[in-house]
GROMACS .gro file of C-alpha atoms in nm:
model
  417
    1MET     CA    1   0.044  -0.014   0.032
    2THR     CA    2   0.128   0.337  -0.148
    3ASP     CA    3   0.025   0.677   0.034
    4LEU     CA    4  -0.145   0.915  -0.185
    5LYS     CA    5  -0.043   1.306  -0.042
    6ALA     CA    6  -0.278   1.606  -0.080
    7ASP     CA    7  -0.342   1.947   0.092
    8ILE     CA    8  -0.677   1.798   0.194
    9LEU     CA    9  -0.924   1.539   0.151
   10VAL     CA   10  -1.316   1.657   0.080
   11LEU     CA   11  -1.541   1.384   0.173
   12GLY     CA   12  -1.846   1.337  -0.005
   13ALA     CA   13  -1.934   1.425  -0.376
   14GLY     CA   14  -2.271   1.562  -0.422
   15MET     CA   15  -2.285   1.947  -0.505
   16VAL     CA   16  -2.153   2.073  -0.137
   17GLY     CA   17  -1.865   1.847  -0.120
   18VAL     CA   18  -1.763   1.909  -0.518
   19SER     CA   19  -1.795   2.293  -0.471
   20ALA     CA   20  -1.591   2.306  -0.192
   21ALA     CA   21  -1.331   2.090  -0.378
   22LEU     CA   22  -1.350   2.346  -0.697
   23HIS     CA   23  -1.336   2.648  -0.483
   24LEU     CA   24  -1.049   2.491  -0.279
   25GLN     CA   25  -0.859   2.415  -0.604
   26GLN     CA   26  -0.892   2.790  -0.697
   27ARG     CA   27  -0.731   2.922  -0.436
   28GLY     CA   28  -0.423   2.664  -0.527
   29ARG     CA   29  -0.475   2.349  -0.308
   30ASP     CA   30  -0.389   2.040  -0.378
   31VAL     CA   31  -0.768   1.809  -0.325
   32ILE     CA   32  -0.887   1.483  -0.364
   33LEU     CA   33  -1.247   1.445  -0.389
   34VAL     CA   34  -1.393   1.129  -0.174
   35ASP     CA   35  -1.690   0.919  -0.251
   36LYS     CA   36  -1.830   0.601  -0.200
   37HIS     CA   37  -2.006   0.591  -0.537
   38GLU     CA   38  -1.750   0.638  -0.865
   39LEU     CA   39  -1.969   0.933  -1.006
   40ALA     CA   40  -2.025   1.276  -0.865
   41GLY     CA   41  -2.407   1.375  -0.727
   42GLU     CA   42  -2.522   1.008  -0.694
   43GLU     CA   43  -2.756   1.069  -0.394
   44THR     CA   44  -2.892   1.375  -0.219
   45SER     CA   45  -2.784   1.617  -0.500
   46TYR     CA   46  -2.951   1.396  -0.744
   47GLY     CA   47  -3.341   1.383  -0.606
   48ASN     CA   48  -3.374   1.776  -0.588
   49SER     CA   49  -3.657   1.950  -0.739
   50GLY     CA   50  -3.355   2.160  -0.945
   51MET     CA   51  -3.435   2.542  -0.805
   52ILE     CA   52  -3.153   2.780  -0.754
   53GLU     CA   53  -3.338   2.946  -0.492
   54CYS     CA   54  -3.222   3.280  -0.443
   55ALA     CA   55  -3.542   3.355  -0.338
   56SER     CA   56  -3.595   3.201  -0.016
   57ILE     CA   57  -3.518   3.348   0.193
   58PHE     CA   58  -3.687   3.251   0.520
   59PRO     CA   59  -3.600   2.890   0.605
   60TYR     CA   60  -3.814   2.599   0.676
   61MET     CA   61  -3.903   2.620   0.962
   62PHE     CA   62  -4.177   2.443   1.212
   63PRO     CA   63  -4.515   2.570   1.197
   64ARG     CA   64  -4.664   2.705   1.459
   65ASN     CA   65  -5.050   2.744   1.393
   66PHE     CA   66  -5.174   2.499   1.633
   67GLY     CA   67  -5.449   2.336   1.350
   68GLU     CA   68  -5.170   2.305   1.115
   69ILE     CA   69  -4.956   2.125   1.414
   70PHE     CA   70  -5.242   1.906   1.458
   71ARG     CA   71  -5.307   1.811   1.092
   72TYR     CA   72  -4.897   1.737   1.102
   73ALA     CA   73  -4.942   1.489   1.424
   74MET     CA   74  -5.204   1.310   1.294
   75ASN     CA   75  -5.034   1.221   0.968
   76ARG     CA   76  -5.312   1.470   0.757
   77ALA     CA   77  -5.052   1.683   0.601
   78PRO     CA   78  -5.002   1.589   0.225
   79ALA     CA   79  -4.662   1.763   0.257
   80VAL     CA   80  -4.544   1.591   0.568
   81ARG     CA   81  -4.555   1.254   0.690
   82TYR     CA   82  -4.388   1.095   0.975
   83ARG     CA   83  -4.330   0.704   1.024
   84PRO     CA   84  -4.492   0.610   1.343
   85ALA     CA   85  -4.266   0.337   1.394
   86ASP     CA   86  -3.983   0.600   1.362
   87LEU     CA   87  -4.142   0.860   1.566
   88PRO     CA   88  -3.953   0.807   1.891
   89ALA     CA   89  -3.610   0.816   1.747
   90VAL     CA   90  -3.751   1.137   1.574
   91LEU     CA   91  -3.906   1.286   1.801
   92PRO     CA   92  -3.625   1.474   2.036
   93TRP     CA   93  -3.500   1.616   1.708
   94LEU     CA   94  -3.818   1.738   1.624
   95VAL     CA   95  -3.869   1.904   1.988
   96ARG     CA   96  -3.562   2.110   1.879
   97TYR     CA   97  -3.678   2.230   1.533
   98TYR     CA   98  -4.009   2.360   1.675
   99LEU     CA   99  -3.822   2.568   1.957
  100ALA     CA  100  -3.548   2.628   1.664
  101SER     CA  101  -3.837   2.777   1.490
  102ALA     CA  102  -3.971   3.062   1.752
  103PRO     CA  103  -4.001   3.390   1.545
  104GLU     CA  104  -3.746   3.544   1.656
  105ARG     CA  105  -3.460   3.293   1.615
  106ALA     CA  106  -3.639   3.227   1.268
  107GLN     CA  107  -3.520   3.622   1.196
  108ARG     CA  108  -3.218   3.565   1.319
  109GLY     CA  109  -3.142   3.276   1.120
  110ALA     CA  110  -3.252   3.412   0.759
  111ILE     CA  111  -3.061   3.728   0.799
  112GLY     CA  112  -2.767   3.533   0.893
  113VAL     CA  113  -2.785   3.360   0.546
  114LEU     CA  114  -2.944   3.573   0.307
  115PRO     CA  115  -2.559   3.650   0.236
  116LEU     CA  116  -2.565   3.297   0.092
  117ILE     CA  117  -2.881   3.306  -0.094
  118ARG     CA  118  -2.788   3.653  -0.239
  119ARG     CA  119  -2.452   3.483  -0.411
  120SER     CA  120  -2.609   3.167  -0.499
  121LEU     CA  121  -2.720   3.184  -0.864
  122ILE     CA  122  -2.389   3.446  -0.891
  123GLU     CA  123  -2.164   3.115  -0.811
  124HIS     CA  124  -2.374   2.874  -1.006
  125GLU     CA  125  -2.345   3.084  -1.285
  126ALA     CA  126  -1.976   3.095  -1.270
  127LEU     CA  127  -1.933   2.786  -1.220
  128ILE     CA  128  -2.152   2.675  -1.494
  129ALA     CA  129  -1.959   2.841  -1.728
  130GLU     CA  130  -1.655   2.735  -1.687
  131ALA     CA  131  -1.766   2.371  -1.671
  132GLY     CA  132  -1.916   2.458  -1.990
  133VAL     CA  133  -2.239   2.306  -1.989
  134PRO     CA  134  -2.474   2.646  -1.992
  135GLU     CA  135  -2.786   2.418  -2.085
  136LEU     CA  136  -2.802   2.270  -1.788
  137LEU     CA  137  -2.985   2.619  -1.644
  138ARG     CA  138  -3.266   2.793  -1.738
  139ARG     CA  139  -3.343   3.179  -1.584
  140ILE     CA  140  -3.708   3.113  -1.557
  141GLY     CA  141  -3.772   3.107  -1.204
  142TRP     CA  142  -4.066   2.895  -1.060
  143ILE     CA  143  -4.400   2.911  -0.962
  144LYS     CA  144  -4.641   2.820  -0.619
  145MET     CA  145  -4.989   2.783  -0.661
  146PHE     CA  146  -5.252   2.834  -0.363
  147ARG     CA  147  -5.591   2.661  -0.335
  148SER     CA  148  -5.736   2.851  -0.039
  149GLU     CA  149  -5.782   3.200  -0.021
  150ALA     CA  150  -5.638   3.129   0.352
  151THR     CA  151  -5.280   3.049   0.210
  152PHE     CA  152  -5.291   3.243  -0.080
  153GLY     CA  153  -5.335   3.503   0.160
  154ASN     CA  154  -5.062   3.413   0.418
  155ALA     CA  155  -4.841   3.367   0.129
  156ALA     CA  156  -4.912   3.725  -0.050
  157ARG     CA  157  -4.823   3.841   0.320
  158ASP     CA  158  -4.470   3.680   0.316
  159PHE     CA  159  -4.432   3.789  -0.024
  160GLU     CA  160  -4.435   4.129   0.061
  161ARG     CA  161  -4.222   4.060   0.382
  162ALA     CA  162  -3.955   3.967   0.220
  163GLY     CA  163  -3.989   4.241  -0.105
  164PRO     CA  164  -3.784   4.451   0.184
  165TYR     CA  165  -3.484   4.175   0.117
  166GLY     CA  166  -3.504   4.168  -0.282
  167VAL     CA  167  -3.709   3.905  -0.385
  168LYS     CA  168  -3.894   3.956  -0.704
  169GLY     CA  169  -4.199   3.821  -0.869
  170GLU     CA  170  -4.562   3.857  -0.967
  171ILE     CA  171  -4.865   3.787  -0.817
  172LEU     CA  172  -5.079   3.597  -1.056
  173ASP     CA  173  -5.448   3.492  -1.098
  174ASN     CA  174  -5.600   3.224  -1.310
  175LYS     CA  175  -5.583   3.403  -1.665
  176ALA     CA  176  -5.248   3.468  -1.567
  177ILE     CA  177  -5.142   3.076  -1.444
  178ALA     CA  178  -5.286   2.992  -1.759
  179GLN     CA  179  -5.107   3.206  -1.958
  180ARG     CA  180  -4.736   3.077  -1.846
  181GLU     CA  181  -4.904   2.706  -1.782
  182PRO     CA  182  -5.146   2.628  -2.038
  183HIS     CA  183  -5.166   2.268  -1.980
  184LEU     CA  184  -5.229   2.322  -1.583
  185SER     CA  185  -5.611   2.222  -1.470
  186GLY     CA  186  -5.805   2.301  -1.178
  187GLU     CA  187  -5.900   2.642  -1.005
  188PHE     CA  188  -5.652   2.843  -0.828
  189ALA     CA  189  -5.697   3.103  -0.508
  190GLY     CA  190  -5.392   3.247  -0.712
  191ALA     CA  191  -5.056   3.167  -0.722
  192LEU     CA  192  -4.688   3.330  -0.680
  193HIS     CA  193  -4.459   3.402  -0.974
  194PHE     CA  194  -4.067   3.330  -0.852
  195THR     CA  195  -3.883   3.517  -1.140
  196GLU     CA  196  -3.560   3.505  -1.052
  197PRO     CA  197  -3.432   3.194  -0.897
  198GLY     CA  198  -3.208   2.917  -1.142
  199PHE     CA  199  -3.384   2.615  -1.271
  200VAL     CA  200  -3.119   2.305  -1.350
  201LEU     CA  201  -3.241   2.053  -1.557
  202ASP     CA  202  -3.004   1.767  -1.448
  203PRO     CA  203  -2.933   1.846  -1.092
  204GLY     CA  204  -2.672   1.538  -1.053
  205GLY     CA  205  -2.549   1.621  -1.421
  206LEU     CA  206  -2.494   1.999  -1.256
  207ALA     CA  207  -2.324   1.806  -0.988
  208LYS     CA  208  -2.073   1.566  -1.206
  209ALA     CA  209  -1.971   1.830  -1.456
  210TYR     CA  210  -1.853   2.039  -1.157
  211ALA     CA  211  -1.644   1.731  -1.035
  212ALA     CA  212  -1.524   1.703  -1.428
  213LEU     CA  213  -1.404   2.060  -1.433
  214PHE     CA  214  -1.282   1.940  -1.078
  215LYS     CA  215  -1.057   1.678  -1.235
  216ARG     CA  216  -0.947   1.871  -1.561
  217LYS     CA  217  -0.789   2.140  -1.352
  218GLY     CA  218  -0.602   1.867  -1.245
  219GLY     CA  219  -0.780   1.732  -0.895
  220ARG     CA  220  -0.783   1.346  -0.778
  221PHE     CA  221  -1.133   1.171  -0.719
  222LEU     CA  222  -1.140   0.883  -0.510
  223VAL     CA  223  -1.384   0.577  -0.453
  224ALA     CA  224  -1.336   0.457  -0.045
  225ASP     CA  225  -1.517   0.489   0.267
  226ALA     CA  226  -1.488   0.748   0.442
  227THR     CA  227  -1.553   0.669   0.723
  228THR     CA  228  -1.200   0.513   0.785
  229LEU     CA  229  -1.103   0.836   0.791
  230GLU     CA  230  -0.853   0.922   1.110
  231GLN     CA  231  -0.636   1.199   1.263
  232VAL     CA  232  -0.251   1.124   1.267
  233SER     CA  233   0.061   1.289   1.276
  234GLY     CA  234   0.041   1.624   1.090
  235GLY     CA  235  -0.319   1.592   0.930
  236TRP     CA  236  -0.534   1.339   0.866
  237ARG     CA  237  -0.515   0.960   0.683
  238LEU     CA  238  -0.817   0.772   0.452
  239ARG     CA  239  -0.762   0.423   0.388
  240ALA     CA  240  -0.881   0.328   0.032
  241ALA     CA  241  -0.848  -0.034  -0.188
  242ASP     CA  242  -0.504   0.011  -0.304
  243ASP     CA  243  -0.381   0.337  -0.103
  244ALA     CA  244  -0.416   0.585   0.228
  245VAL     CA  245  -0.484   0.919   0.139
  246VAL     CA  246  -0.257   1.148   0.361
  247ALA     CA  247  -0.333   1.509   0.362
  248ARG     CA  248  -0.269   1.841   0.615
  249GLU     CA  249  -0.651   1.886   0.606
  250ALA     CA  250  -0.952   1.725   0.606
  251VAL     CA  251  -1.322   1.892   0.485
  252VAL     CA  252  -1.661   1.657   0.624
  253ALA     CA  253  -1.914   1.746   0.289
  254LEU     CA  254  -2.133   1.420   0.400
  255GLY     CA  255  -2.517   1.560   0.399
  256PRO     CA  256  -2.716   1.273   0.575
  257TRP     CA  257  -2.408   1.097   0.667
  258SER     CA  258  -2.137   1.315   0.792
  259ASP     CA  259  -2.222   1.193   1.142
  260LEU     CA  260  -2.078   0.881   1.054
  261VAL     CA  261  -1.771   1.053   1.056
  262PHE     CA  262  -1.827   1.308   1.359
  263ARG     CA  263  -1.989   1.133   1.577
  264PRO     CA  264  -1.736   0.916   1.664
  265LEU     CA  265  -1.458   1.210   1.668
  266GLY     CA  266  -1.708   1.288   1.976
  267TYR     CA  267  -1.916   1.502   1.805
  268SER     CA  268  -2.277   1.579   1.915
  269ILE     CA  269  -2.432   1.773   1.662
  270PRO     CA  270  -2.794   1.732   1.597
  271LEU     CA  271  -2.801   1.611   1.268
  272ALA     CA  272  -3.121   1.477   1.111
  273VAL     CA  273  -3.332   1.394   0.795
  274LYS     CA  274  -3.582   1.485   0.597
  275ARG     CA  275  -3.675   1.228   0.358
  276GLY     CA  276  -3.793   1.246   0.044
  277TYR     CA  277  -3.891   1.064  -0.286
  278HIS     CA  278  -3.941   1.121  -0.685
  279LEU     CA  279  -4.038   0.959  -0.968
  280HIS     CA  280  -3.977   1.062  -1.344
  281PHE     CA  281  -4.319   1.085  -1.621
  282LYS     CA  282  -4.365   1.126  -1.980
  283PRO     CA  283  -4.599   1.400  -2.038
  284ARG     CA  284  -4.876   1.297  -2.206
  285GLY     CA  285  -4.977   1.386  -2.611
  286ASN     CA  286  -4.841   1.716  -2.642
  287ALA     CA  287  -4.840   1.830  -2.265
  288VAL     CA  288  -4.557   2.070  -2.127
  289LEU     CA  289  -4.458   2.198  -1.865
  290ASN     CA  290  -4.256   2.551  -1.898
  291HIS     CA  291  -4.162   2.601  -1.483
  292PRO     CA  292  -4.127   2.396  -1.157
  293VAL     CA  293  -4.482   2.369  -1.031
  294LEU     CA  294  -4.528   2.355  -0.660
  295ASP     CA  295  -4.905   2.299  -0.578
  296SER     CA  296  -4.831   2.412  -0.183
  297ASP     CA  297  -5.186   2.324  -0.082
  298GLN     CA  298  -5.100   1.945  -0.194
  299GLY     CA  299  -4.768   1.950  -0.134
  300PHE     CA  300  -4.559   1.807  -0.428
  301VAL     CA  301  -4.380   1.963  -0.710
  302LEU     CA  302  -4.406   1.909  -1.122
  303ALA     CA  303  -4.087   2.010  -1.281
  304PRO     CA  304  -3.983   1.962  -1.643
  305MET     CA  305  -3.654   1.788  -1.603
  306ASN     CA  306  -3.439   1.631  -1.915
  307GLN     CA  307  -3.523   1.291  -1.745
  308GLY     CA  308  -3.850   1.355  -1.788
  309ILE     CA  309  -4.171   1.574  -1.543
  310ARG     CA  310  -3.997   1.474  -1.213
  311LEU     CA  311  -4.286   1.498  -0.917
  312THR     CA  312  -4.132   1.555  -0.619
  313THR     CA  313  -4.284   1.542  -0.247
  314GLY     CA  314  -4.282   1.669   0.023
  315VAL     CA  315  -4.110   1.587   0.376
  316GLU     CA  316  -4.095   1.241   0.497
  317PHE     CA  317  -3.981   1.213   0.913
  318ALA     CA  318  -3.791   0.878   0.931
  319ARG     CA  319  -3.480   0.699   1.032
  320ARG     CA  320  -3.255   0.797   0.768
  321ASP     CA  321  -3.174   0.413   0.671
  322ALA     CA  322  -3.542   0.282   0.719
  323PRO     CA  323  -3.708   0.148   0.463
  324PRO     CA  324  -3.855   0.384   0.189
  325THR     CA  325  -4.217   0.428   0.219
  326PRO     CA  326  -4.337   0.581  -0.099
  327LEU     CA  327  -4.711   0.676   0.069
  328GLN     CA  328  -4.669   1.017  -0.019
  329LEU     CA  329  -4.588   0.972  -0.400
  330LYS     CA  330  -4.834   0.742  -0.411
  331ARG     CA  331  -5.127   0.986  -0.252
  332ALA     CA  332  -4.996   1.256  -0.501
  333LEU     CA  333  -4.995   1.141  -0.763
  334PRO     CA  334  -5.385   1.110  -0.866
  335ARG     CA  335  -5.372   1.482  -0.796
  336ALA     CA  336  -5.062   1.569  -0.983
  337ARG     CA  337  -5.224   1.380  -1.308
  338ALA     CA  338  -5.530   1.599  -1.215
  339LEU     CA  339  -5.320   1.893  -1.233
  340PHE     CA  340  -5.169   1.781  -1.524
  341PRO     CA  341  -5.132   1.565  -1.819
  342LEU     CA  342  -4.835   1.310  -1.695
  343GLY     CA  343  -4.866   0.973  -1.941
  344GLU     CA  344  -4.658   0.641  -1.856
  345PRO     CA  345  -4.366   0.657  -1.527
  346ILE     CA  346  -4.037   0.630  -1.701
  347ASP     CA  347  -3.828   0.489  -1.326
  348ALA     CA  348  -3.887   0.113  -1.250
  349THR     CA  349  -3.944   0.281  -0.871
  350PRO     CA  350  -3.913   0.540  -0.682
  351TRP     CA  351  -3.617   0.701  -0.598
  352LYS     CA  352  -3.599   0.782  -0.196
  353GLY     CA  353  -3.335   1.027  -0.064
  354ALA     CA  354  -3.288   1.227   0.236
  355ARG     CA  355  -3.248   1.598   0.286
  356PRO     CA  356  -2.966   1.694   0.614
  357CYS     CA  357  -3.087   1.885   0.843
  358LEU     CA  358  -3.021   2.106   1.178
  359PRO     CA  359  -3.278   2.206   1.373
  360ASP     CA  360  -3.225   2.590   1.274
  361MET     CA  361  -3.246   2.485   0.943
  362LEU     CA  362  -2.899   2.641   0.860
  363PRO     CA  363  -2.585   2.431   0.755
  364VAL     CA  364  -2.266   2.402   0.970
  365VAL     CA  365  -1.966   2.547   0.807
  366GLY     CA  366  -1.665   2.599   0.920
  367LYS     CA  367  -1.367   2.484   1.143
  368ALA     CA  368  -1.437   2.169   1.357
  369PRO     CA  369  -1.316   2.355   1.734
  370ARG     CA  370  -1.137   2.022   1.897
  371HIS     CA  371  -0.932   1.888   1.562
  372ALA     CA  372  -0.617   2.044   1.413
  373GLY     CA  373  -0.715   2.102   1.040
  374LEU     CA  374  -1.087   1.943   1.033
  375TRP     CA  375  -1.321   2.108   0.871
  376PHE     CA  376  -1.708   2.104   0.878
  377ASP     CA  377  -1.993   2.159   0.549
  378PHE     CA  378  -2.326   1.992   0.585
  379GLY     CA  379  -2.678   2.048   0.706
  380HIS     CA  380  -2.800   2.244   0.396
  381GLN     CA  381  -3.138   2.104   0.439
  382HIS     CA  382  -3.369   2.136   0.113
  383HIS     CA  383  -3.112   2.398  -0.002
  384GLY     CA  384  -2.782   2.193  -0.078
  385LEU     CA  385  -2.836   2.266  -0.471
  386THR     CA  386  -2.878   2.643  -0.358
  387LEU     CA  387  -2.627   2.681  -0.147
  388GLY     CA  388  -2.352   2.400  -0.224
  389PRO     CA  389  -2.165   2.690  -0.448
  390ALA     CA  390  -2.167   2.994  -0.148
  391THR     CA  391  -2.058   2.805   0.121
  392GLY     CA  392  -1.785   2.595  -0.086
  393ARG     CA  393  -1.678   2.924  -0.165
  394LEU     CA  394  -1.700   3.071   0.199
  395LEU     CA  395  -1.531   2.736   0.358
  396ALA     CA  396  -1.281   2.775   0.167
  397GLU     CA  397  -1.200   3.154   0.237
  398MET     CA  398  -1.155   3.077   0.571
  399MET     CA  399  -0.947   2.767   0.504
  400THR     CA  400  -0.694   2.956   0.274
  401GLY     CA  401  -0.689   3.253   0.523
  402GLU     CA  402  -0.889   3.536   0.316
  403ALA     CA  403  -1.182   3.777   0.432
  404PRO     CA  404  -1.503   3.549   0.415
  405PHE     CA  405  -1.761   3.712   0.180
  406ALA     CA  406  -1.998   3.644   0.462
  407ASP     CA  407  -1.988   3.657   0.870
  408PRO     CA  408  -1.961   3.302   0.909
  409SER     CA  409  -2.059   3.292   1.273
  410PRO     CA  410  -2.433   3.169   1.254
  411PHE     CA  411  -2.259   2.838   1.112
  412ALA     CA  412  -2.013   2.779   1.338
  413VAL     CA  413  -2.065   2.411   1.486
  414GLU     CA  414  -2.042   2.586   1.862
  415ARG     CA  415  -2.387   2.712   1.839
  416PHE     CA  416  -2.498   2.333   1.933
  417ASP     CA  417  -2.261   2.324   2.289
   0.00000   0.00000   0.00000
């Protein structure tokens, strides 16, 4: 066995890890990117709705309305479900999530993450141009539709509240919805068209394009088990099939699997997951979907991906590795067919993924306090695709001694001490 040497090991080749590797490489560091798969973007980064969400400045917080909480508790909310068998395991984290969602705490979180949200599309556009894949990005925004006057009214007020933070969009009536999406069916109280976000036609493909750019620029990609990471004299060591890899520094960017590395090192970080499912369909006849569309009251997204029309569910609270239970997808499908003329499914089985979440819905980005040369970059909740390049830049600036473009303190792991 020989030793491969590098300046930095980045563990995890999803959007977050690949972006961090690229930003470190841009700053002259010799980086080895490590993943259990032979290709980048095969896990959480593959299965999202494709939106670079520079309009979502308020994190996805736990509701404060009793009626909505009751529906969640009874498992009646279409956008949220829990596995009863897993409730004892996830309930303590849900309590922390509820407490962290208090309005004043949620407001502080929104202000803290705002510089990253504002930078998200800019950082993606720079990497997309360098990677040579402009065809994967559309500047079309997305549409959030509401069937009830009450939910639409609440959303319109939130939209007005977001205006001073630079969020732009249009309020749509049924006629305007039909003009933008002529093949949708149904009566709606209204909709919001967020016009600035980007839409990625193949999120997993974009992560692979970024990884290909990383390798073209001299970066190395290694298939290995990240759980073999150990601290050694002068840095960190990782075992691979035929080699060992040694570097001065290591970055944990393993998304929902980050705990497999940080827990053995003694860190008690409240990382949990929100699971989700998707399935691709052919459109029937000549039907076309022009934008990603969220049916807010019924809890699903339809997005026009390269692979087909992607039907994406909301949140399932369950253990990360529990067997799949795609009940939300089954319930959403007839509603989705009523909204848009979906044809035959393209996938043989539904895809299942896990969004890595901290109770305050902010990622952990920064230095591990008790281990020299160890850094964290995980917990991006619903916004891994959105925030990956922005947090990659922030982390790289911190690691190389540059002045960070945003205040990193809201993302420090010490906030959970």
